[in-house]
Short mmCIF file of C-alpha atoms and ligand atoms in Angstrom, two decimals:
data_model
loop_
_atom_site.label_atom_id
_atom_site.label_comp_id
_atom_site.label_asym_id
_atom_site.label_seq_id
_atom_site.Cartn_x
_atom_site.Cartn_y
_atom_site.Cartn_z
CA MET A 259 78.83 136.10 155.71
CA ALA A 260 76.32 136.25 158.85
CA ARG A 261 78.73 137.04 161.42
CA PRO A 262 82.47 137.20 161.53
CA LEU A 263 83.76 134.52 164.28
CA LYS A 264 86.60 134.83 166.47
CA ILE A 265 88.75 131.71 165.83
CA LEU A 266 91.84 130.42 167.50
CA PHE A 267 93.60 127.70 165.53
CA VAL A 268 96.06 125.70 167.50
CA SER A 269 98.72 123.39 166.16
CA PRO A 270 102.13 122.07 167.46
CA GLU A 271 103.57 122.94 164.08
CA VAL A 272 103.02 125.78 161.64
CA GLN A 273 104.66 126.46 158.24
CA PRO A 274 106.98 128.39 158.07
CA PHE A 275 107.73 128.49 161.94
CA ALA A 276 108.14 124.86 162.49
CA LYS A 277 107.40 121.75 160.47
CA THR A 278 107.88 117.91 160.63
CA GLY A 279 104.97 117.07 158.06
CA GLY A 280 101.87 117.93 156.38
CA LEU A 281 100.20 119.30 159.63
CA ALA A 282 102.42 122.22 159.50
CA ASP A 283 101.40 122.96 155.81
CA VAL A 284 97.70 122.75 156.85
CA ALA A 285 98.23 125.17 159.76
CA GLY A 286 100.13 127.58 157.48
CA ALA A 287 97.39 127.66 154.87
CA LEU A 288 93.98 127.06 156.22
CA PRO A 289 94.05 129.94 158.70
CA PRO A 290 94.73 132.54 155.82
CA ALA A 291 91.83 130.92 153.98
CA LEU A 292 89.60 131.35 156.77
CA LYS A 293 90.59 134.92 157.25
CA ALA A 294 89.68 135.49 153.75
CA LEU A 295 86.29 134.45 154.35
CA GLY A 296 85.95 137.42 156.91
CA HIS A 297 86.70 135.67 160.23
CA ASP A 298 88.98 137.12 162.84
CA VAL A 299 91.41 134.15 162.94
CA ARG A 300 94.58 133.86 165.10
CA VAL A 301 97.14 130.87 165.27
CA MET A 302 98.98 129.65 168.18
CA LEU A 303 102.05 127.25 168.63
CA PRO A 304 105.07 126.66 170.86
CA LYS A 305 108.11 128.72 170.06
CA HIS A 306 110.32 125.78 169.12
CA ARG A 307 114.07 126.12 168.40
CA SER A 308 113.39 126.12 164.75
CA VAL A 309 111.23 129.27 164.90
CA LEU A 310 114.63 131.06 165.52
CA SER A 311 116.34 129.73 162.27
CA ALA A 312 112.99 130.21 160.20
CA GLY A 313 113.94 133.80 159.17
CA VAL A 314 110.47 135.23 160.03
CA PRO A 315 110.07 138.46 162.10
CA LEU A 316 108.83 137.84 165.76
CA SER A 317 108.19 140.47 168.33
CA PRO A 318 107.52 140.03 171.99
CA LEU A 319 104.13 141.09 173.22
CA GLY A 320 105.28 141.63 176.87
CA LEU A 321 102.71 139.17 178.00
CA GLU A 322 103.47 136.56 180.67
CA VAL A 323 101.32 133.63 181.45
CA THR A 324 101.44 130.83 183.96
CA ALA A 325 100.39 127.23 183.88
CA LYS A 326 100.67 124.38 186.41
CA THR A 327 102.20 120.84 185.67
CA GLY A 328 101.81 118.90 188.89
CA ASP A 329 102.78 121.28 191.68
CA GLN A 330 105.14 123.21 189.71
CA THR A 331 103.98 126.73 188.37
CA ARG A 332 105.89 127.51 185.00
CA LYS A 333 106.06 130.64 183.11
CA GLY A 334 105.44 131.28 179.38
CA PHE A 335 105.99 134.33 177.24
CA ILE A 336 104.05 135.22 174.15
CA TYR A 337 105.64 136.50 170.90
CA GLN A 338 103.78 137.41 167.75
CA GLY A 339 104.47 136.79 164.07
CA THR A 340 102.12 136.84 161.03
CA LEU A 341 100.92 134.55 158.30
CA PRO A 342 99.60 135.58 154.92
CA GLU A 343 96.29 137.64 155.09
CA SER A 344 97.90 139.31 158.26
CA VAL A 345 96.83 136.52 160.39
CA PRO A 346 98.58 136.90 163.94
CA VAL A 347 100.46 133.94 165.02
CA TYR A 348 101.11 133.63 168.82
CA LEU A 349 104.27 131.75 169.73
CA LEU A 350 104.51 130.56 173.42
CA GLU A 351 108.04 130.75 174.70
CA ASN A 352 109.23 128.40 177.47
CA ASP A 353 112.80 127.49 176.56
CA SER A 354 113.13 124.61 178.87
CA TYR A 355 110.10 122.86 177.19
CA PHE A 356 110.33 124.00 173.65
CA LEU A 357 113.78 125.20 172.73
CA ARG A 358 114.43 121.91 171.10
CA ASP A 359 114.96 120.45 167.67
CA PRO A 360 113.56 117.99 166.65
CA LEU A 361 110.03 118.89 167.91
CA TYR A 362 108.89 115.64 169.59
CA GLY A 363 111.80 113.54 170.26
CA THR A 364 114.91 112.05 168.66
CA ARG A 365 115.58 108.97 166.58
CA GLU A 366 115.81 107.03 170.05
CA GLY A 367 112.29 107.92 170.82
CA ASP A 368 110.02 110.57 172.22
CA TYR A 369 111.25 113.14 174.78
CA PRO A 370 110.50 111.69 178.26
CA ASP A 371 108.69 115.03 179.42
CA ASN A 372 106.32 115.05 176.36
CA ALA A 373 103.23 114.92 178.67
CA GLU A 374 104.44 117.78 180.76
CA ARG A 375 105.36 119.84 177.71
CA PHE A 376 102.02 119.61 176.17
CA ILE A 377 100.08 119.88 179.43
CA PHE A 378 101.88 123.16 179.83
CA PHE A 379 101.02 124.07 176.19
CA CYS A 380 97.27 123.25 176.51
CA GLN A 381 96.76 125.18 179.74
CA ALA A 382 98.93 128.09 178.41
CA ILE A 383 96.78 128.40 175.45
CA LEU A 384 93.76 129.06 177.44
CA GLU A 385 95.83 131.42 179.90
CA SER A 386 96.96 133.21 176.69
CA CYS A 387 93.50 133.89 175.53
CA LEU A 388 92.63 135.38 178.89
CA ALA A 389 95.88 137.49 178.97
CA LEU A 390 95.10 138.66 175.43
CA ARG A 391 91.38 139.29 176.05
CA PHE A 392 90.60 137.28 173.19
CA ILE A 393 87.83 134.84 173.98
CA PRO A 394 87.33 132.85 170.88
CA ASP A 395 83.81 131.61 169.52
CA ILE A 396 85.83 128.60 168.19
CA ILE A 397 89.11 126.97 169.27
CA HIS A 398 90.22 124.66 166.42
CA LEU A 399 92.68 122.15 167.63
CA ASN A 400 95.07 119.85 165.90
CA ASP A 401 96.35 116.38 166.89
CA TRP A 402 97.22 115.05 170.25
CA PRO A 403 99.41 117.79 171.72
CA THR A 404 96.45 120.10 171.66
CA GLY A 405 94.06 117.24 172.97
CA LEU A 406 93.60 118.45 176.62
CA VAL A 407 92.04 121.77 175.80
CA PRO A 408 88.50 120.47 175.25
CA VAL A 409 88.56 118.72 178.72
CA TYR A 410 90.06 121.89 180.33
CA LEU A 411 87.05 123.88 178.77
CA LYS A 412 84.70 121.38 180.36
CA THR A 413 86.38 121.44 183.79
CA LEU A 414 88.94 123.99 185.09
CA TYR A 415 88.14 126.64 182.50
CA ARG A 416 84.42 126.22 182.17
CA LYS A 417 83.27 129.63 183.37
CA ALA A 418 85.75 131.76 181.52
CA PHE A 419 84.87 130.09 178.20
CA SER A 420 81.32 129.13 178.48
CA ALA A 421 80.42 130.44 175.10
CA THR A 422 83.56 128.84 173.21
CA ARG A 423 83.20 125.70 171.24
CA THR A 424 85.87 123.31 170.27
CA VAL A 425 86.56 121.46 166.99
CA PHE A 426 89.33 118.93 167.04
CA SER A 427 90.92 117.69 163.72
CA ILE A 428 92.69 114.17 163.60
CA HIS A 429 95.50 114.32 161.39
CA ASN A 430 96.97 111.07 162.30
CA LEU A 431 95.28 108.41 164.79
CA GLY A 432 98.54 106.78 164.91
CA TYR A 433 100.02 109.22 167.24
CA GLN A 434 97.87 109.43 170.30
CA GLY A 435 99.88 110.83 173.11
CA ASN A 436 99.33 108.01 175.77
CA PHE A 437 101.08 108.44 179.08
CA PRO A 438 100.89 106.63 182.59
CA PRO A 439 97.71 107.32 184.78
CA ALA A 440 99.58 109.82 187.02
CA THR A 441 99.48 112.30 184.11
CA LEU A 442 95.77 113.07 185.05
CA SER A 443 96.99 114.71 188.32
CA GLN A 444 99.91 116.22 186.63
CA ALA A 445 97.47 117.87 184.43
CA GLY A 446 95.28 119.17 187.39
CA LEU A 447 92.29 117.17 186.25
CA PRO A 448 89.66 115.62 188.61
CA PRO A 449 90.38 111.97 189.45
CA GLY A 450 86.77 111.16 188.31
CA LEU A 451 87.50 111.54 184.77
CA PHE A 452 89.87 108.45 184.66
CA HIS A 453 87.46 105.80 183.21
CA PRO A 454 86.92 104.41 179.69
CA GLY A 455 84.16 107.05 179.01
CA GLY A 456 86.65 109.74 179.91
CA VAL A 457 90.47 110.15 179.40
CA GLU A 458 91.44 106.58 180.13
CA PHE A 459 92.55 104.51 177.12
CA TYR A 460 93.41 100.97 178.27
CA GLY A 461 94.89 101.80 181.53
CA GLN A 462 96.63 104.93 180.17
CA PHE A 463 95.82 108.60 180.27
CA SER A 464 95.44 109.64 176.55
CA PHE A 465 95.54 113.16 175.11
CA MET A 466 93.78 111.84 171.87
CA LYS A 467 91.11 110.04 173.84
CA ALA A 468 90.39 113.24 175.82
CA ALA A 469 89.93 115.24 172.69
CA LEU A 470 87.72 112.52 171.06
CA VAL A 471 85.50 112.50 174.18
CA TYR A 472 85.34 116.25 175.04
CA ALA A 473 85.57 118.14 171.83
CA ASP A 474 82.29 119.51 170.64
CA LEU A 475 82.92 118.54 167.00
CA LEU A 476 85.56 116.14 165.47
CA THR A 477 86.91 116.22 162.06
CA THR A 478 89.56 114.29 160.14
CA VAL A 479 91.39 115.11 156.72
CA SER A 480 89.72 113.12 154.11
CA PRO A 481 86.23 111.58 153.66
CA THR A 482 87.72 107.95 153.29
CA TYR A 483 90.03 108.25 156.39
CA CYS A 484 86.81 109.44 158.25
CA ARG A 485 85.26 106.20 157.38
CA GLU A 486 88.32 104.04 157.78
CA ILE A 487 89.07 105.19 161.53
CA GLN A 488 85.67 103.91 162.39
CA THR A 489 86.75 100.28 161.54
CA PRO A 490 89.02 98.19 163.66
CA ALA A 491 91.61 97.91 160.83
CA PHE A 492 92.43 101.59 161.01
CA GLY A 493 91.07 102.62 164.26
CA PHE A 494 94.14 102.23 166.53
CA GLY A 495 91.74 100.92 169.19
CA MET A 496 89.62 104.11 169.16
CA ASP A 497 87.16 103.00 166.28
CA GLY A 498 84.34 102.06 168.90
CA MET A 499 84.64 105.51 170.46
CA LEU A 500 84.77 107.20 166.92
CA ARG A 501 81.68 105.21 165.86
CA ALA A 502 79.82 106.47 169.06
CA ARG A 503 80.63 109.86 168.03
CA GLY A 504 79.89 109.28 164.22
CA LYS A 505 77.38 111.96 164.05
CA ASP A 506 79.97 114.74 165.11
CA LEU A 507 82.82 113.18 163.13
CA HIS A 508 83.32 114.86 159.66
CA GLY A 509 85.86 114.25 156.70
CA VAL A 510 87.11 117.33 155.12
CA LEU A 511 89.77 116.88 152.44
CA ASN A 512 92.78 119.04 152.88
CA GLY A 513 93.80 121.74 150.41
CA ALA A 514 97.16 122.45 148.76
CA ASP A 515 98.90 125.68 149.21
CA TYR A 516 99.49 126.96 145.74
CA HIS A 517 101.39 130.02 146.99
CA ARG A 518 104.15 127.59 147.98
CA TRP A 519 103.71 124.57 145.65
CA ASP A 520 103.45 125.92 142.03
CA PRO A 521 105.99 125.19 139.54
CA ALA A 522 105.13 128.48 137.78
CA HIS A 523 106.82 130.53 140.66
CA ASP A 524 108.60 128.10 142.69
CA PRO A 525 111.92 129.91 143.50
CA TRP A 526 113.80 126.52 144.38
CA ILE A 527 113.44 124.67 141.00
CA ALA A 528 115.96 124.72 137.86
CA GLU A 529 113.43 126.28 135.63
CA ASN A 530 109.87 127.49 136.10
CA TYR A 531 107.07 125.80 134.04
CA GLY A 532 103.37 125.23 133.83
CA PRO A 533 100.85 123.33 131.70
CA LYS A 534 101.38 125.64 128.59
CA LYS A 535 105.23 125.47 128.94
CA LEU A 536 106.25 121.93 129.97
CA LYS A 537 109.76 122.27 128.73
CA GLY A 538 111.01 123.60 132.05
CA LYS A 539 110.18 120.22 133.67
CA GLU A 540 112.74 118.63 131.57
CA ALA A 541 115.36 121.04 132.73
CA CYS A 542 114.28 120.18 136.25
CA ARG A 543 114.61 116.37 135.55
CA LYS A 544 118.03 116.86 134.10
CA ARG A 545 119.13 118.90 137.26
CA LEU A 546 117.88 116.06 139.50
CA GLU A 547 119.67 113.47 137.50
CA GLU A 548 122.78 115.38 137.68
CA ARG A 549 122.58 116.09 141.31
CA PHE A 550 122.23 112.33 142.19
CA ALA A 551 124.40 111.18 139.05
CA LEU A 552 121.66 108.78 138.08
CA ASP A 553 122.30 106.38 135.33
CA ILE A 554 118.75 105.86 134.05
CA MET A 555 118.12 103.81 130.90
CA PRO A 556 116.40 105.72 127.97
CA GLN A 557 112.58 106.16 128.01
CA ARG A 558 112.46 105.40 131.69
CA PRO A 559 111.02 107.56 134.40
CA ILE A 560 112.26 108.91 137.72
CA VAL A 561 110.38 107.60 140.53
CA GLY A 562 110.46 109.87 143.45
CA MET A 563 109.43 110.01 147.18
CA ILE A 564 109.37 112.69 149.90
CA THR A 565 108.45 111.19 153.11
CA ARG A 566 108.74 110.77 156.75
CA LEU A 567 110.66 107.52 157.15
CA SER A 568 107.84 105.80 159.29
CA GLN A 569 106.03 102.49 158.94
CA GLN A 570 102.90 104.33 157.93
CA LYS A 571 104.30 105.31 154.67
CA GLY A 572 104.49 101.73 153.29
CA LEU A 573 108.37 101.52 153.32
CA ASP A 574 108.35 97.86 153.91
CA LEU A 575 106.49 97.45 150.55
CA VAL A 576 108.95 99.99 148.98
CA MET A 577 111.85 97.60 149.93
CA GLN A 578 110.11 94.69 148.75
CA VAL A 579 109.63 96.16 145.24
CA MET A 580 112.79 98.00 144.90
CA ASP A 581 114.87 95.30 143.02
CA ASP A 582 112.19 94.91 140.54
CA LEU A 583 111.84 98.81 139.97
CA LEU A 584 115.46 99.31 139.49
CA ALA A 585 115.56 96.35 137.20
CA THR A 586 113.41 97.98 134.71
CA GLY A 587 116.07 100.75 134.14
CA ALA A 588 113.91 103.41 136.01
CA GLY A 589 115.44 105.91 138.41
CA PHE A 590 114.53 106.17 142.08
CA VAL A 591 115.13 109.32 144.21
CA LEU A 592 114.16 109.52 147.89
CA LEU A 593 114.27 112.40 150.40
CA GLY A 594 113.50 111.47 154.06
CA GLU A 595 114.31 110.99 157.63
CA GLY A 596 112.85 109.05 160.63
CA GLY A 597 113.23 105.43 161.52
CA ALA A 598 116.99 104.31 162.01
CA LEU A 599 116.56 101.04 160.13
CA TYR A 600 114.77 102.66 157.27
CA GLU A 601 117.42 105.28 157.05
CA GLU A 602 120.18 102.58 156.96
CA TYR A 603 118.42 100.70 154.15
CA PHE A 604 117.96 103.75 152.11
CA ARG A 605 121.49 105.10 152.66
CA ARG A 606 122.79 101.78 151.36
CA LEU A 607 120.42 102.01 148.44
CA GLY A 608 121.90 105.20 147.50
CA SER A 609 124.91 103.53 146.05
CA HIS A 610 123.00 101.89 143.28
CA PRO A 611 123.72 103.65 140.04
CA ARG A 612 120.05 104.46 139.47
CA ALA A 613 119.07 105.46 142.99
CA GLY A 614 119.61 108.84 144.70
CA VAL A 615 119.01 109.06 148.35
CA ALA A 616 119.19 112.15 150.68
CA ILE A 617 118.63 111.46 154.34
CA GLY A 618 117.46 114.67 156.27
CA PHE A 619 114.86 117.38 156.10
CA ASP A 620 115.47 119.65 153.08
CA GLU A 621 112.44 121.97 151.94
CA PRO A 622 114.16 123.18 148.64
CA LEU A 623 115.14 119.58 147.74
CA ALA A 624 111.50 118.46 148.36
CA HIS A 625 110.54 120.98 145.70
CA GLN A 626 113.33 119.87 143.28
CA ILE A 627 112.27 116.18 143.54
CA LEU A 628 108.76 117.03 142.93
CA ALA A 629 109.68 118.95 139.83
CA GLY A 630 112.31 116.62 138.63
CA SER A 631 110.44 113.44 139.04
CA ASP A 632 108.08 111.76 136.56
CA ILE A 633 106.13 109.55 139.06
CA LEU A 634 105.57 110.25 142.95
CA PHE A 635 105.29 106.94 144.76
CA MET A 636 103.14 106.78 147.76
CA PRO A 637 102.17 103.24 148.88
CA SER A 638 101.10 104.16 152.32
CA GLY A 639 99.86 101.62 154.77
CA TYR A 640 97.34 104.33 155.84
CA GLU A 641 97.43 107.94 154.86
CA PRO A 642 94.86 110.37 156.53
CA CYS A 643 95.06 112.83 153.62
CA GLY A 644 98.53 113.10 152.17
CA LEU A 645 99.53 116.41 150.53
CA THR A 646 102.67 115.38 148.49
CA GLN A 647 100.56 113.68 145.90
CA MET A 648 98.37 116.76 145.58
CA TYR A 649 101.51 118.92 145.14
CA ALA A 650 102.88 116.26 142.83
CA MET A 651 99.88 116.69 140.46
CA LYS A 652 100.40 120.45 140.23
CA TYR A 653 103.93 119.71 139.26
CA GLY A 654 103.00 117.44 136.26
CA THR A 655 104.39 114.54 138.33
CA VAL A 656 102.01 111.41 138.10
CA PRO A 657 101.08 110.01 141.54
CA LEU A 658 101.12 106.17 142.04
CA VAL A 659 99.50 105.57 145.43
CA ARG A 660 97.84 102.96 147.53
CA ALA A 661 94.01 103.48 147.45
CA VAL A 662 93.58 104.41 151.15
CA GLY A 663 92.48 107.69 153.09
CA GLY A 664 93.21 110.88 151.16
CA LEU A 665 95.17 109.04 148.47
CA LYS A 666 92.07 107.47 147.34
CA ASP A 667 90.10 110.66 147.40
CA SER A 668 92.55 113.03 145.71
CA VAL A 669 94.03 110.71 142.98
CA ARG A 670 91.58 109.64 140.00
CA GLU A 671 92.68 106.24 138.56
CA PHE A 672 93.96 106.35 134.95
CA GLN A 673 91.60 104.60 132.49
CA ALA A 674 93.29 103.13 129.47
CA LYS A 675 90.11 103.18 127.33
CA SER A 676 89.06 106.75 127.85
CA GLY A 677 92.47 108.18 128.80
CA SER A 678 90.84 109.91 131.80
CA GLY A 679 92.25 110.11 135.35
CA THR A 680 95.18 111.62 137.28
CA GLY A 681 97.38 108.71 138.47
CA PHE A 682 97.66 105.06 139.34
CA LYS A 683 96.26 103.29 142.38
CA PHE A 684 96.53 99.77 143.81
CA ARG A 685 94.55 98.35 146.63
CA HIS A 686 96.33 95.63 148.59
CA GLU A 687 99.51 96.16 150.64
CA GLU A 688 101.11 93.42 148.66
CA LYS A 689 104.14 93.20 146.38
CA ALA A 690 102.23 91.77 143.31
CA ASP A 691 99.43 94.46 143.48
CA CYS A 692 102.03 97.24 143.79
CA LEU A 693 104.07 95.92 141.01
CA ARG A 694 101.28 95.62 138.67
CA ALA A 695 100.50 99.35 139.21
CA LEU A 696 104.32 100.31 138.59
CA ASP A 697 104.31 98.11 135.57
CA LYS A 698 101.15 99.87 134.19
CA ALA A 699 102.71 103.41 134.90
CA LEU A 700 106.13 102.43 133.25
CA SER A 701 104.55 101.09 130.02
CA LEU A 702 102.32 104.22 129.67
CA TYR A 703 105.38 106.36 130.13
CA ARG A 704 106.81 105.28 126.93
CA ASN A 705 103.64 106.54 125.10
CA LYS A 706 104.70 110.12 125.17
CA ALA A 707 101.35 111.52 124.07
CA ALA A 708 99.23 109.61 126.70
CA TRP A 709 101.81 110.40 129.46
CA ARG A 710 101.40 114.10 128.56
CA ARG A 711 97.78 113.89 128.77
CA LEU A 712 97.90 112.21 132.15
CA ARG A 713 100.31 115.05 133.48
CA LEU A 714 98.22 117.74 132.07
CA ALA A 715 95.03 116.20 133.85
CA GLY A 716 96.87 116.36 137.09
CA MET A 717 98.18 119.81 136.64
CA ALA A 718 94.51 120.95 135.91
CA GLU A 719 93.25 119.64 139.19
CA ASP A 720 92.26 122.26 141.75
CA PHE A 721 92.80 121.43 145.47
CA SER A 722 92.97 125.02 146.56
CA TRP A 723 92.10 125.82 150.33
CA THR A 724 88.97 127.93 149.70
CA ARG A 725 86.69 125.00 149.25
CA ALA A 726 87.99 123.40 152.53
CA ALA A 727 87.70 126.69 154.31
CA GLU A 728 84.18 126.97 153.40
CA LYS A 729 83.47 123.45 154.77
CA TYR A 730 85.11 124.27 158.11
CA ASN A 731 83.08 127.55 158.24
CA ARG A 732 79.86 125.34 158.08
CA LEU A 733 81.26 122.97 160.78
CA TYR A 734 82.09 125.95 163.19
CA LEU A 735 78.52 127.07 162.89
CA LYS A 736 77.24 123.57 163.55
CA ALA A 737 79.57 123.52 166.63
CA LEU A 738 78.29 126.75 167.89
CA ARG A 739 74.73 125.31 167.83
CA THR A 740 75.81 122.43 170.27
P1 ADP B 179 102.76 113.61 156.57
O1 ADP B 179 102.09 114.74 157.02
O2 ADP B 179 102.24 112.25 156.84
O3 ADP B 179 104.09 113.57 156.73
P2 ADP B 179 101.95 114.69 154.02
O4 ADP B 179 102.11 114.06 152.58
O5 ADP B 179 100.80 115.23 154.19
O6 ADP B 179 102.52 113.57 154.99
O7 ADP B 179 102.91 115.86 154.15
C1 ADP B 179 104.31 115.87 154.07
C2 ADP B 179 104.89 117.27 154.00
O8 ADP B 179 106.24 117.15 154.69
C3 ADP B 179 105.08 117.81 152.58
O9 ADP B 179 105.05 119.13 152.61
C4 ADP B 179 106.48 117.17 152.38
O10 ADP B 179 106.95 117.82 151.26
C5 ADP B 179 107.18 117.48 153.61
N1 ADP B 179 108.30 116.44 153.93
C6 ADP B 179 108.38 115.15 154.31
N2 ADP B 179 109.50 114.77 154.57
C7 ADP B 179 110.26 115.95 154.10
C8 ADP B 179 111.79 115.90 154.33
N3 ADP B 179 112.56 115.02 154.59
N4 ADP B 179 112.19 117.13 153.83
C9 ADP B 179 111.50 118.10 153.35
N5 ADP B 179 110.23 118.02 153.42
C10 ADP B 179 109.49 116.86 153.89
C1 GLC B 180 99.35 113.81 158.95
C2 GLC B 180 98.80 112.81 157.93
C3 GLC B 180 98.83 113.15 156.46
C4 GLC B 180 98.15 114.39 156.34
C5 GLC B 180 98.73 115.48 157.35
C6 GLC B 180 97.98 116.81 157.27
O1 GLC B 180 100.52 113.95 159.04
O2 GLC B 180 99.82 111.66 158.10
O3 GLC B 180 98.24 112.24 155.77
O4 GLC B 180 98.21 115.07 154.93
O5 GLC B 180 98.60 115.03 158.74
O6 GLC B 180 96.56 116.75 157.61
#
């Protein structure tokens, strides 16, 4: 390595401190992989309520920072925890903003003060660097709650951070952090920035737009999503902007954290197993059948889903194919929480003798469903990367996915002739196309030898983080040349 870099990795959620989805998995695994390359990597997130129940040791650093939202000066206190590879994690405490669960809002909607909460967070990130005397070479930011850091670095904090460069990663363009125009002055930013080439997005102040305009380099979490977001169909209105920055936008496929997601040493599953000892998977399936009292017909698979219940995940399509799926005699298991209407539908579905439904967030059950299912179903409308399908492959659970974003990049289509591939894919967000893929999977399932081969092919895939960390390393060096 040429020179170890000082890197601050900022995310609103980090496993095991706080998690709603895959971003937490990334933020818990990529920084240790970067540290293993020799960099001085540190992580920062808000001290959410869930941090208290996470069971991880924290110590107060005795450092206080202040940040301004509107004309109010607010205080924050820094705590420290650690990730693997001894990566320091800074947790920003301000109980009135962050001592909440869920992280961003309730079923009824986002918290009304989200703009204020994350203005505070973005400023406090930079104030914390100053208080810690840690001026990073690179600040790597993730998703809209961190989106104001690049614009602060180019305005209010320019002098103190003149050599620092920012990399902003888009994990989901569907969440943009758009707020009324007055948010600009609440953030303390100059009025001149409110125009379509700056932080304005169709009359609103946008955290995401601010990041896309002002970050030195942009990334997203798969090569296909990188292309998709530059088109109107997937761009959520920002595709023009992303095309304009096409040279600075890179797709890096996420990795899978095999320290947490490996059936050979998963503490939560009925029996450990691996490619040489697949028997344990049968025990896991049996346990899952018992837990949900599933009445599955012989020689039929269990189709599993572990997902946020949001429209992004293709749940309307799931509802359309459900009768046909259950009529085949297969079992269906879902773990998820989110949209009230989806929760209601799946709760009702749970009374079907072949369906098992758990509404809620349950880490051990997520592992048990991955281990006990035969097929993982991810018919997403869009999917920036998707991690669950990568974990599924490691657990010998065959992914059946819509060919979008990272699903397209990580699952190789099964080829009947050669027997190659790792899963099943369909293209169109349509019932007939999806049913065709399900049908293909269900008939292959009856061929024990072929199914075993498919399972083993998935288990042999390697999505470990080292490869992605090396790509980010090269991008950091590129950002430093800007
Ligand atoms: P997204 O980030 O869009 O939610 P990913 O597939 O990238 O999708 O990551 C989802 C992560 O969240 C996985 O680790 C998955 O196991 C976890 N997850 C999602 N819903 C739940 C739930 N209800 N309970 C436990 N874990 C969940
Ligand atoms: C987002 C995306 C998901 C991705 C995750 C981590 O939540 O929806 O596809 O895997 O971020 O990058």
